[in-house]
Each structure stands twice: as structure tokens, then as C-alpha cells.
Amino acid sequence: MYPIQRPRRLRSSATMRALVRETHLAIDQFIYPVFVRSGKGRRDPIGSMPGIYQWSIDALVEHLVDVYGLGVRTFLLFGIPHQKDDVGSQAYDDHGIVQEALRAVRERLPESILIADLCLCEYTSHGHCGVLDPKGNVANDPTVAILARTAVAQARAGASIVAPSDMMDGRVGAIREALDANGFTEIPIMSYAAKYASGFYGPFREAAENTPSFGDRKTYQMDVTNRREAVKEVRLDLAEGADMIIVKPALPYLDVLREIREEVLVPIAAYQVSGEYAMIKAAGANGWIEERRVVEESLIAIRRAGADMIITYFAPQMARWLVERA
Ligand code: PBG
């Protein structure tokens, strides 16, 4: 006969719990998303995302130098162009807002990892992630061509990684070909492979000013009811040459994250999106939850489910907490 098993023995002190801990948060694996707009000296608050701003390039550079100092080395850039048009031409213009920002940040932080979000929704006048056909539907193949052109412009401006978030079919292969043809064979593609048509992107629409003027994104983003389909999307993107993949949103999709973790060998990033951030912030500000505890718990949960990297607006805050604790 064995004695009764006592798992509690391994929970008896803080030191013992630390010894047997399975999951850790490391600053190296945080990716901090930022919004950049035109102008000078601007730091415009986003109402639904307390602590997050639209920055002009000069102010963004100073902010990222500070955040870099905390240990966060990887940034995901979103641009709000000064003008939008039918084809989103500011996305691929060599002087478009993201290209200018990439150059400016690269100059001050040469070793930083700069990920360029690759999508047209912030750049089109109608707010969809691609160009439209005469009936007003997103036209897949013409959009893919513009995305490939944008990827090259981003690489030329100093992006370390491009991250297509549009969910068009065949875009990863086309982007890979265009990058290679222009000498950017070493630039990895981090594809938003499993991106759901989610209500959790609500606050982002204010932050990035990309609300569609009609319709929604359900014809190109994934249906929230599907899990197997996420595995299929991931396989397709890997077959086309994706080097890393993103699952998005994060906390409500931990089952998807786990399933994909078991399926693939490439690094996986989970995106804790604007709505996840806003909910924690709002409840924390009201004293309904302990903000710090819930932030850490949610990030740990995302890592436990299988994410290697976490894209999160909490990156600077979490880095400060980790530094404090060390
Ligand atoms: C599209 C894009 C979106 C987000 C990241 N890239 C919005 C959308 O699909 O509507 C959302 C991120 C967030 O909510 O934090 N370029």
C-alpha cells in the first residue's frame, strides 16, 4: 500500500512553489503593439484603451527608447495615415507613416525587432482589409498584390519581420515571393494564421481608425465557432512559407492555441487584443478586480496554453513589474 498522495507538499512555501513552477513570463517574449500617426509632439490618448496612445513619430521614438530600457525589445507597428484612398496607397508608399516610423525607430534602436503589421484596413477609405470589386466585395487577388508590394516597402524601410493580418487567401506565398525577389530573403513572415472575426477588436477600431464604413469582416476573418478551421488555416500558411504564426484573440481562444501548439513546430504568438486589454483596465479602475494579479494570470494562462510570444498592450507595465520583482 502506498501512503495518500499529498500534492500540497509541493505548495508548502513560496520557494517550493517557485521551484516546481511550469510556466514563466519572460520580457524577451513580449511584443508591444504601438500606433503611429502624423504630426509632431503628439501623444493622443485612446479613450477605450487607458494608457495607450497614438504617437507622432518623434514622440514614439522617445517612448520606445524608454520601453526598450525596460527590456521590451520587440514592437509591432500600426499606422494611421494622414490620408486614405480606395487602394490604401499610403500602405506601400515609401514615405507612408509606418515606413517613416520604421526608419526613425531603427536609427535610435538598431537592435530592436520591428514587426510591421501588414494590412490595408487602416489605409483604405472604406476601412476594409483589401480593395473592393465593383460589387463592393473584397477582391482577394488584387489585394494580395498590394500586400506583397507593401511588404517590400516595409522591409526596405527597416522592418525585421512582416505580419500579414488581412486574412486574404494566398497572401503568405505572394509576400514571400516578393520579399525574396527584392533581396529580402532573410525577413521572416509572422502570419496572423488564425484570426477570428471578433468583437474583442472593438477598441482597436478607435485606436487605428479602421472601422469598416459598411458591412463587416466576416467574409475574410474566421468564424468564432470553428476550431478545426484554425488548424487548416495554419497549415495553409505554413505550406506557403510562414515562419511564425499568430493566434488572435488570446484569452477567449486558448483551446485553439493549445490545438495549434500540438499541431506545429514553429513559434506561436498569441495576441491579447484591445478588448481584452480594455476589459481588464476598466474592471481594474473600478476596483472590481486586482489589475496586476489579473494581468499576470491572463498572460500566464496564454503561455500555459502554448504561446511562445505574447503580443500585449501590457508589455511595458508587465516589464516594470518583472523588473521590480527581480
Ligand atoms: C487589422 C488588425 C486588427 C487588429 C490587429 N490588426 C483589427 C481588425 O481586424 O479589425 C486588432 C488588434 C486589437 O484589437 O488589439 N489590421
mmCIF file of C-alpha atoms and ligand atoms in Angstrom:
data_model
loop_
_atom_site.group_PDB
_atom_site.id
_atom_site.type_symbol
_atom_site.label_atom_id
_atom_site.label_comp_id
_atom_site.label_asym_id
_atom_site.label_seq_id
_atom_site.Cartn_x
_atom_site.Cartn_y
_atom_site.Cartn_z
ATOM 1 C CA MET A 1 0.000 0.000 0.000
ATOM 2 C CA TYR A 2 1.144 3.493 -0.853
ATOM 3 C CA PRO A 3 0.561 6.388 1.549
ATOM 4 C CA ILE A 4 -2.016 9.018 0.445
ATOM 5 C CA GLN A 5 -0.546 11.282 -2.199
ATOM 6 C CA ARG A 6 -0.090 14.827 -0.918
ATOM 7 C CA PRO A 7 0.341 17.348 -3.746
ATOM 8 C CA ARG A 8 0.194 20.036 -1.061
ATOM 9 C CA ARG A 9 3.744 19.203 -0.040
ATOM 10 C CA LEU A 10 4.838 20.959 -3.188
ATOM 11 C CA ARG A 11 2.817 24.076 -2.324
ATOM 12 C CA SER A 12 4.071 24.499 1.197
ATOM 13 C CA SER A 13 6.100 27.696 0.707
ATOM 14 C CA ALA A 14 6.679 30.398 -1.885
ATOM 15 C CA THR A 15 10.144 28.990 -2.566
ATOM 16 C CA MET A 16 8.816 25.494 -3.059
ATOM 17 C CA ARG A 17 6.091 26.757 -5.400
ATOM 18 C CA ALA A 18 8.698 28.647 -7.412
ATOM 19 C CA LEU A 19 10.839 25.514 -7.634
ATOM 20 C CA VAL A 20 8.118 23.454 -9.278
ATOM 21 C CA ARG A 21 6.602 26.202 -11.446
ATOM 22 C CA GLU A 22 5.876 25.057 -15.009
ATOM 23 C CA THR A 23 5.277 28.357 -16.762
ATOM 24 C CA HIS A 24 7.178 31.640 -16.664
ATOM 25 C CA LEU A 25 6.823 35.105 -18.123
ATOM 26 C CA ALA A 26 9.944 36.475 -19.773
ATOM 27 C CA ILE A 27 10.299 40.043 -21.020
ATOM 28 C CA ASP A 28 12.087 38.741 -24.131
ATOM 29 C CA GLN A 29 8.862 37.187 -25.348
ATOM 30 C CA PHE A 30 6.633 40.247 -25.096
ATOM 31 C CA ILE A 31 5.715 42.149 -28.213
ATOM 32 C CA TYR A 32 4.388 45.669 -27.692
ATOM 33 C CA PRO A 33 1.899 46.998 -30.298
ATOM 34 C CA VAL A 34 2.020 50.742 -30.994
ATOM 35 C CA PHE A 35 0.007 53.214 -33.069
ATOM 36 C CA VAL A 36 1.765 55.883 -35.060
ATOM 37 C CA ARG A 37 0.187 58.937 -36.693
ATOM 38 C CA SER A 38 1.351 62.088 -38.434
ATOM 39 C CA GLY A 39 2.298 65.343 -36.682
ATOM 40 C CA LYS A 40 4.871 66.395 -34.111
ATOM 41 C CA GLY A 41 4.999 66.014 -30.349
ATOM 42 C CA ARG A 42 1.674 64.163 -30.307
ATOM 43 C CA ARG A 43 0.552 61.645 -27.746
ATOM 44 C CA ASP A 44 -3.187 61.353 -28.312
ATOM 45 C CA PRO A 45 -4.990 59.174 -25.770
ATOM 46 C CA ILE A 46 -7.278 56.388 -26.978
ATOM 47 C CA GLY A 47 -10.429 56.629 -24.846
ATOM 48 C CA SER A 48 -11.208 52.932 -24.682
ATOM 49 C CA MET A 49 -7.589 51.911 -24.016
ATOM 50 C CA PRO A 50 -6.324 53.842 -20.973
ATOM 51 C CA GLY A 51 -2.522 54.136 -21.098
ATOM 52 C CA ILE A 52 -2.340 53.571 -24.868
ATOM 53 C CA TYR A 53 -1.783 56.436 -27.313
ATOM 54 C CA GLN A 54 -1.494 57.370 -30.945
ATOM 55 C CA TRP A 55 2.031 58.751 -31.187
ATOM 56 C CA SER A 56 3.638 61.027 -33.722
ATOM 57 C CA ILE A 57 6.957 59.597 -34.895
ATOM 58 C CA ASP A 58 9.176 61.850 -32.750
ATOM 59 C CA ALA A 59 7.215 61.059 -29.570
ATOM 60 C CA LEU A 60 7.009 57.364 -30.430
ATOM 61 C CA VAL A 61 10.782 57.103 -30.725
ATOM 62 C CA GLU A 62 11.262 58.601 -27.239
ATOM 63 C CA HIS A 63 8.588 56.304 -25.809
ATOM 64 C CA LEU A 64 10.127 53.199 -27.362
ATOM 65 C CA VAL A 65 13.593 54.129 -26.119
ATOM 66 C CA ASP A 66 12.113 54.110 -22.580
ATOM 67 C CA VAL A 67 10.273 50.836 -23.106
ATOM 68 C CA TYR A 68 13.390 49.260 -24.642
ATOM 69 C CA GLY A 69 15.211 50.239 -21.463
ATOM 70 C CA LEU A 70 12.719 48.105 -19.504
ATOM 71 C CA GLY A 71 13.715 45.078 -21.574
ATOM 72 C CA VAL A 72 10.948 45.007 -24.192
ATOM 73 C CA ARG A 73 12.816 44.692 -27.488
ATOM 74 C CA THR A 74 10.091 43.854 -29.989
ATOM 75 C CA PHE A 75 7.484 46.275 -31.288
ATOM 76 C CA LEU A 76 4.527 45.821 -33.619
ATOM 77 C CA LEU A 77 3.750 48.946 -35.618
ATOM 78 C CA PHE A 78 0.328 50.105 -36.812
ATOM 79 C CA GLY A 79 -0.012 53.273 -38.868
ATOM 80 C CA ILE A 80 -2.768 55.853 -39.104
ATOM 81 C CA PRO A 81 -2.121 57.587 -42.432
ATOM 82 C CA HIS A 82 -2.866 61.292 -42.981
ATOM 83 C CA GLN A 83 -4.957 60.361 -45.999
ATOM 84 C CA LYS A 84 -6.848 57.262 -47.079
ATOM 85 C CA ASP A 85 -7.945 56.156 -50.540
ATOM 86 C CA ASP A 86 -9.641 53.244 -52.350
ATOM 87 C CA VAL A 87 -6.475 51.184 -52.717
ATOM 88 C CA GLY A 88 -4.707 52.102 -49.470
ATOM 89 C CA SER A 89 -1.743 53.614 -51.287
ATOM 90 C CA GLN A 90 -0.190 55.014 -48.095
ATOM 91 C CA ALA A 91 0.426 51.416 -47.010
ATOM 92 C CA TYR A 92 3.068 50.863 -49.706
ATOM 93 C CA ASP A 93 4.317 54.419 -50.239
ATOM 94 C CA ASP A 94 7.999 54.639 -49.267
ATOM 95 C CA HIS A 95 7.042 57.747 -47.299
ATOM 96 C CA GLY A 96 3.961 56.204 -45.709
ATOM 97 C CA ILE A 97 3.640 56.629 -41.960
ATOM 98 C CA VAL A 98 4.835 53.139 -40.986
ATOM 99 C CA GLN A 99 7.828 53.279 -43.336
ATOM 100 C CA GLU A 100 8.867 56.655 -41.861
ATOM 101 C CA ALA A 101 8.382 55.329 -38.330
ATOM 102 C CA LEU A 102 10.403 52.170 -39.080
ATOM 103 C CA ARG A 103 13.326 54.268 -40.272
ATOM 104 C CA ALA A 104 13.179 56.600 -37.265
ATOM 105 C CA VAL A 105 12.949 53.822 -34.659
ATOM 106 C CA ARG A 106 15.582 51.727 -36.436
ATOM 107 C CA GLU A 107 18.004 54.653 -36.281
ATOM 108 C CA ARG A 108 17.660 55.067 -32.492
ATOM 109 C CA LEU A 109 17.238 51.384 -31.618
ATOM 110 C CA PRO A 110 19.288 49.497 -34.190
ATOM 111 C CA GLU A 111 18.995 46.184 -32.339
ATOM 112 C CA SER A 112 15.234 46.312 -31.801
ATOM 113 C CA ILE A 113 12.943 43.882 -33.573
ATOM 114 C CA LEU A 114 10.401 45.843 -35.560
ATOM 115 C CA ILE A 115 7.358 43.970 -36.781
ATOM 116 C CA ALA A 116 5.281 45.738 -39.425
ATOM 117 C CA ASP A 117 1.578 44.904 -39.358
ATOM 118 C CA LEU A 118 0.647 44.232 -42.947
ATOM 119 C CA CYS A 119 -2.969 45.058 -43.738
ATOM 120 C CA LEU A 120 -4.878 47.648 -45.716
ATOM 121 C CA CYS A 121 -7.750 48.386 -43.325
ATOM 122 C CA GLU A 122 -6.058 51.425 -41.784
ATOM 123 C CA TYR A 123 -5.266 52.787 -45.240
ATOM 124 C CA THR A 124 -8.451 52.292 -47.270
ATOM 125 C CA SER A 125 -11.169 54.934 -47.266
ATOM 126 C CA HIS A 126 -13.809 52.210 -46.766
ATOM 127 C CA GLY A 127 -11.909 50.547 -43.897
ATOM 128 C CA HIS A 128 -11.850 47.023 -45.334
ATOM 129 C CA CYS A 129 -8.687 44.929 -45.318
ATOM 130 C CA GLY A 130 -8.426 44.921 -49.110
ATOM 131 C CA VAL A 131 -9.511 46.612 -52.307
ATOM 132 C CA LEU A 132 -13.114 46.222 -53.440
ATOM 133 C CA ASP A 133 -14.590 44.814 -56.627
ATOM 134 C CA PRO A 134 -17.440 46.707 -58.355
ATOM 135 C CA LYS A 135 -19.989 44.915 -56.170
ATOM 136 C CA GLY A 136 -18.299 46.109 -53.001
ATOM 137 C CA ASN A 137 -16.780 42.749 -52.044
ATOM 138 C CA VAL A 138 -13.136 42.494 -51.047
ATOM 139 C CA ALA A 139 -11.211 41.334 -54.129
ATOM 140 C CA ASN A 140 -8.740 38.706 -52.933
ATOM 141 C CA ASP A 141 -6.093 38.577 -55.654
ATOM 142 C CA PRO A 142 -5.682 42.300 -56.353
ATOM 143 C CA THR A 143 -5.399 42.788 -52.575
ATOM 144 C CA VAL A 144 -2.674 40.156 -52.337
ATOM 145 C CA ALA A 145 -0.643 42.030 -54.969
ATOM 146 C CA ILE A 146 -0.860 45.260 -52.941
ATOM 147 C CA LEU A 147 0.072 43.449 -49.744
ATOM 148 C CA ALA A 148 3.166 41.972 -51.404
ATOM 149 C CA ARG A 149 4.187 45.428 -52.565
ATOM 150 C CA THR A 150 3.621 46.798 -49.052
ATOM 151 C CA ALA A 151 5.767 44.056 -47.500
ATOM 152 C CA VAL A 152 8.667 45.047 -49.734
ATOM 153 C CA ALA A 153 8.282 48.728 -48.805
ATOM 154 C CA GLN A 154 8.257 47.796 -45.116
ATOM 155 C CA ALA A 155 11.359 45.610 -45.460
ATOM 156 C CA ARG A 156 13.129 48.389 -47.363
ATOM 157 C CA ALA A 157 12.317 50.802 -44.513
ATOM 158 C CA GLY A 158 13.868 48.512 -41.915
ATOM 159 C CA ALA A 159 11.191 46.071 -40.737
ATOM 160 C CA SER A 160 12.689 42.955 -39.126
ATOM 161 C CA ILE A 161 9.522 40.896 -39.633
ATOM 162 C CA VAL A 162 6.318 41.429 -41.615
ATOM 163 C CA ALA A 163 2.998 40.308 -40.148
ATOM 164 C CA PRO A 164 0.127 39.941 -42.621
ATOM 165 C CA SER A 165 -3.148 40.407 -40.703
ATOM 166 C CA ASP A 166 -5.567 40.723 -43.610
ATOM 167 C CA MET A 167 -6.621 37.035 -43.916
ATOM 168 C CA MET A 168 -6.671 37.030 -47.745
ATOM 169 C CA ASP A 169 -6.051 33.623 -49.332
ATOM 170 C CA GLY A 170 -2.588 33.002 -50.752
ATOM 171 C CA ARG A 171 -1.022 36.131 -49.342
ATOM 172 C CA VAL A 172 1.799 34.466 -47.455
ATOM 173 C CA GLY A 173 3.186 32.808 -50.600
ATOM 174 C CA ALA A 174 2.898 36.015 -52.614
ATOM 175 C CA ILE A 175 4.592 38.066 -49.892
ATOM 176 C CA ARG A 176 7.408 35.513 -49.602
ATOM 177 C CA GLU A 177 7.996 35.610 -53.344
ATOM 178 C CA ALA A 178 8.029 39.401 -53.455
ATOM 179 C CA LEU A 179 10.403 39.667 -50.490
ATOM 180 C CA ASP A 180 12.780 37.116 -51.997
ATOM 181 C CA ALA A 181 12.693 38.725 -55.425
ATOM 182 C CA ASN A 182 13.731 42.019 -53.841
ATOM 183 C CA GLY A 183 16.614 40.604 -51.858
ATOM 184 C CA PHE A 184 14.825 40.298 -48.516
ATOM 185 C CA THR A 185 15.246 36.545 -48.215
ATOM 186 C CA GLU A 186 16.169 36.820 -44.533
ATOM 187 C CA ILE A 187 12.995 38.655 -43.428
ATOM 188 C CA PRO A 188 10.614 36.231 -41.666
ATOM 189 C CA ILE A 189 6.864 36.246 -42.095
ATOM 190 C CA MET A 190 4.784 36.099 -38.953
ATOM 191 C CA SER A 191 1.321 35.418 -40.243
ATOM 192 C CA TYR A 192 -1.937 36.007 -38.461
ATOM 193 C CA ALA A 193 -2.988 32.490 -39.432
ATOM 194 C CA ALA A 194 -5.885 32.055 -37.044
ATOM 195 C CA LYS A 195 -7.610 35.402 -36.820
ATOM 196 C CA TYR A 196 -11.236 35.373 -35.769
ATOM 197 C CA ALA A 197 -13.927 37.902 -36.690
ATOM 198 C CA SER A 198 -14.059 39.035 -33.082
ATOM 199 C CA GLY A 199 -15.938 41.624 -31.063
ATOM 200 C CA PHE A 200 -12.814 41.909 -28.931
ATOM 201 C CA TYR A 201 -11.231 44.185 -31.565
ATOM 202 C CA GLY A 202 -13.692 46.975 -30.668
ATOM 203 C CA PRO A 203 -11.276 49.418 -29.001
ATOM 204 C CA PHE A 204 -8.671 48.844 -31.746
ATOM 205 C CA ARG A 205 -11.099 50.330 -34.258
ATOM 206 C CA GLU A 206 -10.903 53.597 -32.338
ATOM 207 C CA ALA A 207 -7.130 53.307 -31.944
ATOM 208 C CA ALA A 208 -6.389 52.539 -35.599
ATOM 209 C CA GLU A 209 -9.383 54.363 -37.121
ATOM 210 C CA ASN A 210 -10.199 51.358 -39.319
ATOM 211 C CA THR A 211 -13.906 50.743 -38.730
ATOM 212 C CA PRO A 212 -15.428 49.457 -41.998
ATOM 213 C CA SER A 213 -17.802 52.051 -43.450
ATOM 214 C CA PHE A 214 -20.197 49.254 -44.427
ATOM 215 C CA GLY A 215 -20.501 45.531 -43.740
ATOM 216 C CA ASP A 216 -18.104 43.599 -41.523
ATOM 217 C CA ARG A 217 -15.023 41.392 -41.824
ATOM 218 C CA LYS A 218 -16.828 38.068 -41.596
ATOM 219 C CA THR A 219 -16.155 37.157 -45.221
ATOM 220 C CA TYR A 220 -12.390 37.066 -44.640
ATOM 221 C CA GLN A 221 -11.831 36.607 -40.908
ATOM 222 C CA MET A 222 -12.669 33.287 -39.232
ATOM 223 C CA ASP A 223 -15.988 32.318 -37.749
ATOM 224 C CA VAL A 224 -15.761 32.256 -33.964
ATOM 225 C CA THR A 225 -17.497 28.887 -33.802
ATOM 226 C CA ASN A 226 -14.713 26.997 -35.597
ATOM 227 C CA ARG A 227 -11.650 25.319 -34.162
ATOM 228 C CA ARG A 228 -10.611 22.788 -36.801
ATOM 229 C CA GLU A 229 -10.636 25.517 -39.386
ATOM 230 C CA ALA A 230 -7.891 27.290 -37.445
ATOM 231 C CA VAL A 231 -5.668 24.247 -37.870
ATOM 232 C CA LYS A 232 -6.417 24.276 -41.585
ATOM 233 C CA GLU A 233 -5.561 27.989 -41.905
ATOM 234 C CA VAL A 234 -2.303 27.403 -40.057
ATOM 235 C CA ARG A 235 -1.332 24.501 -42.320
ATOM 236 C CA LEU A 236 -2.019 26.581 -45.409
ATOM 237 C CA ASP A 237 0.097 29.479 -44.168
ATOM 238 C CA LEU A 238 2.976 27.181 -43.227
ATOM 239 C CA ALA A 239 2.834 25.499 -46.623
ATOM 240 C CA GLU A 240 3.152 28.938 -48.222
ATOM 241 C CA GLY A 241 6.210 29.754 -46.140
ATOM 242 C CA ALA A 242 5.091 31.381 -42.886
ATOM 243 C CA ASP A 243 7.923 31.249 -40.320
ATOM 244 C CA MET A 244 5.800 32.025 -37.262
ATOM 245 C CA ILE A 245 2.105 32.267 -36.690
ATOM 246 C CA ILE A 246 -0.305 34.326 -34.616
ATOM 247 C CA VAL A 247 -3.482 33.266 -32.861
ATOM 248 C CA LYS A 248 -5.877 36.093 -32.145
ATOM 249 C CA PRO A 249 -7.615 36.983 -29.835
ATOM 250 C CA ALA A 250 -5.844 35.174 -26.994
ATOM 251 C CA LEU A 251 -7.722 34.510 -23.763
ATOM 252 C CA PRO A 252 -11.100 33.504 -25.262
ATOM 253 C CA TYR A 253 -9.259 31.212 -27.748
ATOM 254 C CA LEU A 254 -6.943 29.210 -25.508
ATOM 255 C CA ASP A 255 -8.410 25.968 -26.858
ATOM 256 C CA VAL A 256 -7.396 26.993 -30.363
ATOM 257 C CA LEU A 257 -3.950 27.972 -29.131
ATOM 258 C CA ARG A 258 -3.458 24.583 -27.481
ATOM 259 C CA GLU A 259 -4.688 22.714 -30.525
ATOM 260 C CA ILE A 260 -2.305 24.601 -32.797
ATOM 261 C CA ARG A 261 0.581 24.161 -30.358
ATOM 262 C CA GLU A 262 0.149 20.422 -30.711
ATOM 263 C CA GLU A 263 -0.034 20.689 -34.481
ATOM 264 C CA VAL A 264 3.012 22.779 -35.427
ATOM 265 C CA LEU A 265 6.683 23.176 -34.596
ATOM 266 C CA VAL A 266 7.087 26.856 -35.487
ATOM 267 C CA PRO A 267 6.972 29.623 -32.875
ATOM 268 C CA ILE A 268 3.463 30.797 -31.988
ATOM 269 C CA ALA A 269 2.465 34.265 -30.850
ATOM 270 C CA ALA A 270 -0.851 34.939 -29.142
ATOM 271 C CA TYR A 271 -2.345 38.406 -29.475
ATOM 272 C CA GLN A 272 -4.030 39.704 -26.330
ATOM 273 C CA VAL A 273 -6.193 42.180 -28.220
ATOM 274 C CA SER A 274 -7.586 45.612 -27.470
ATOM 275 C CA GLY A 275 -10.869 44.364 -25.979
ATOM 276 C CA GLU A 276 -9.066 42.008 -23.621
ATOM 277 C CA TYR A 277 -6.896 44.926 -22.515
ATOM 278 C CA ALA A 278 -9.856 47.302 -22.154
ATOM 279 C CA MET A 279 -11.865 44.877 -20.016
ATOM 280 C CA ILE A 280 -9.039 44.341 -17.558
ATOM 281 C CA LYS A 281 -8.329 48.073 -17.416
ATOM 282 C CA ALA A 282 -11.970 49.003 -16.847
ATOM 283 C CA ALA A 283 -12.590 46.405 -14.142
ATOM 284 C CA GLY A 284 -9.268 47.272 -12.509
ATOM 285 C CA ALA A 285 -10.034 51.003 -12.486
ATOM 286 C CA ASN A 286 -13.357 50.262 -10.775
ATOM 287 C CA GLY A 287 -11.689 48.160 -8.111
ATOM 288 C CA TRP A 288 -13.685 45.110 -9.253
ATOM 289 C CA ILE A 289 -10.572 43.054 -9.845
ATOM 290 C CA GLU A 290 -6.939 43.430 -8.834
ATOM 291 C CA GLU A 291 -5.448 44.628 -12.091
ATOM 292 C CA ARG A 292 -1.917 43.386 -11.589
ATOM 293 C CA ARG A 293 -2.994 39.965 -10.488
ATOM 294 C CA VAL A 294 -5.377 39.533 -13.407
ATOM 295 C CA VAL A 295 -2.838 40.799 -15.944
ATOM 296 C CA GLU A 296 -0.256 38.288 -14.739
ATOM 297 C CA GLU A 297 -2.783 35.494 -14.553
ATOM 298 C CA SER A 298 -4.047 36.113 -18.075
ATOM 299 C CA LEU A 299 -0.526 36.278 -19.512
ATOM 300 C CA ILE A 300 0.451 33.081 -17.707
ATOM 301 C CA ALA A 301 -2.694 31.374 -18.990
ATOM 302 C CA ILE A 302 -1.762 32.328 -22.548
ATOM 303 C CA ARG A 303 1.756 30.932 -22.092
ATOM 304 C CA ARG A 304 0.431 27.789 -20.399
ATOM 305 C CA ALA A 305 -1.881 27.138 -23.358
ATOM 306 C CA GLY A 306 1.145 27.090 -25.624
ATOM 307 C CA ALA A 307 2.143 30.560 -26.804
ATOM 308 C CA ASP A 308 5.860 31.271 -27.123
ATOM 309 C CA MET A 309 5.382 35.003 -27.579
ATOM 310 C CA ILE A 310 2.627 37.318 -26.407
ATOM 311 C CA ILE A 311 1.591 40.457 -28.237
ATOM 312 C CA THR A 312 0.183 42.650 -25.485
ATOM 313 C CA TYR A 313 -0.521 46.292 -24.701
ATOM 314 C CA PHE A 314 0.520 45.427 -21.139
ATOM 315 C CA ALA A 315 4.137 44.762 -22.231
ATOM 316 C CA PRO A 316 5.713 47.898 -20.679
ATOM 317 C CA GLN A 317 3.664 47.576 -17.484
ATOM 318 C CA MET A 318 4.449 43.878 -17.144
ATOM 319 C CA ALA A 319 8.135 44.566 -17.802
ATOM 320 C CA ARG A 320 8.122 47.116 -14.970
ATOM 321 C CA TRP A 321 6.556 44.569 -12.625
ATOM 322 C CA LEU A 322 9.075 41.898 -13.614
ATOM 323 C CA VAL A 323 11.988 44.305 -13.101
ATOM 324 C CA GLU A 324 10.569 45.320 -9.711
ATOM 325 C CA ARG A 325 10.299 41.710 -8.610
ATOM 326 C CA ALA A 326 13.811 40.703 -9.721
HETATM 327 C C1 PBG B 1 -6.182 44.532 -38.805
HETATM 328 C C2 PBG B 1 -5.980 44.320 -37.367
HETATM 329 C C3 PBG B 1 -6.932 44.389 -36.352
HETATM 330 C C4 PBG B 1 -6.257 44.126 -35.166
HETATM 331 C C5 PBG B 1 -4.927 43.911 -35.460
HETATM 332 N N1 PBG B 1 -4.774 44.011 -36.839
HETATM 333 C C6 PBG B 1 -8.350 44.781 -36.384
HETATM 334 C C7 PBG B 1 -9.340 44.119 -37.173
HETATM 335 O O1 PBG B 1 -9.155 43.038 -37.736
HETATM 336 O O2 PBG B 1 -10.404 44.705 -37.239
HETATM 337 C C8 PBG B 1 -6.899 44.099 -33.796
HETATM 338 C C9 PBG B 1 -5.972 44.152 -32.657
HETATM 339 C C10 PBG B 1 -6.607 44.536 -31.370
HETATM 340 O O3 PBG B 1 -7.840 44.532 -31.216
HETATM 341 O O4 PBG B 1 -5.850 44.857 -30.449
HETATM 342 N N2 PBG B 1 -5.123 45.221 -39.390
#
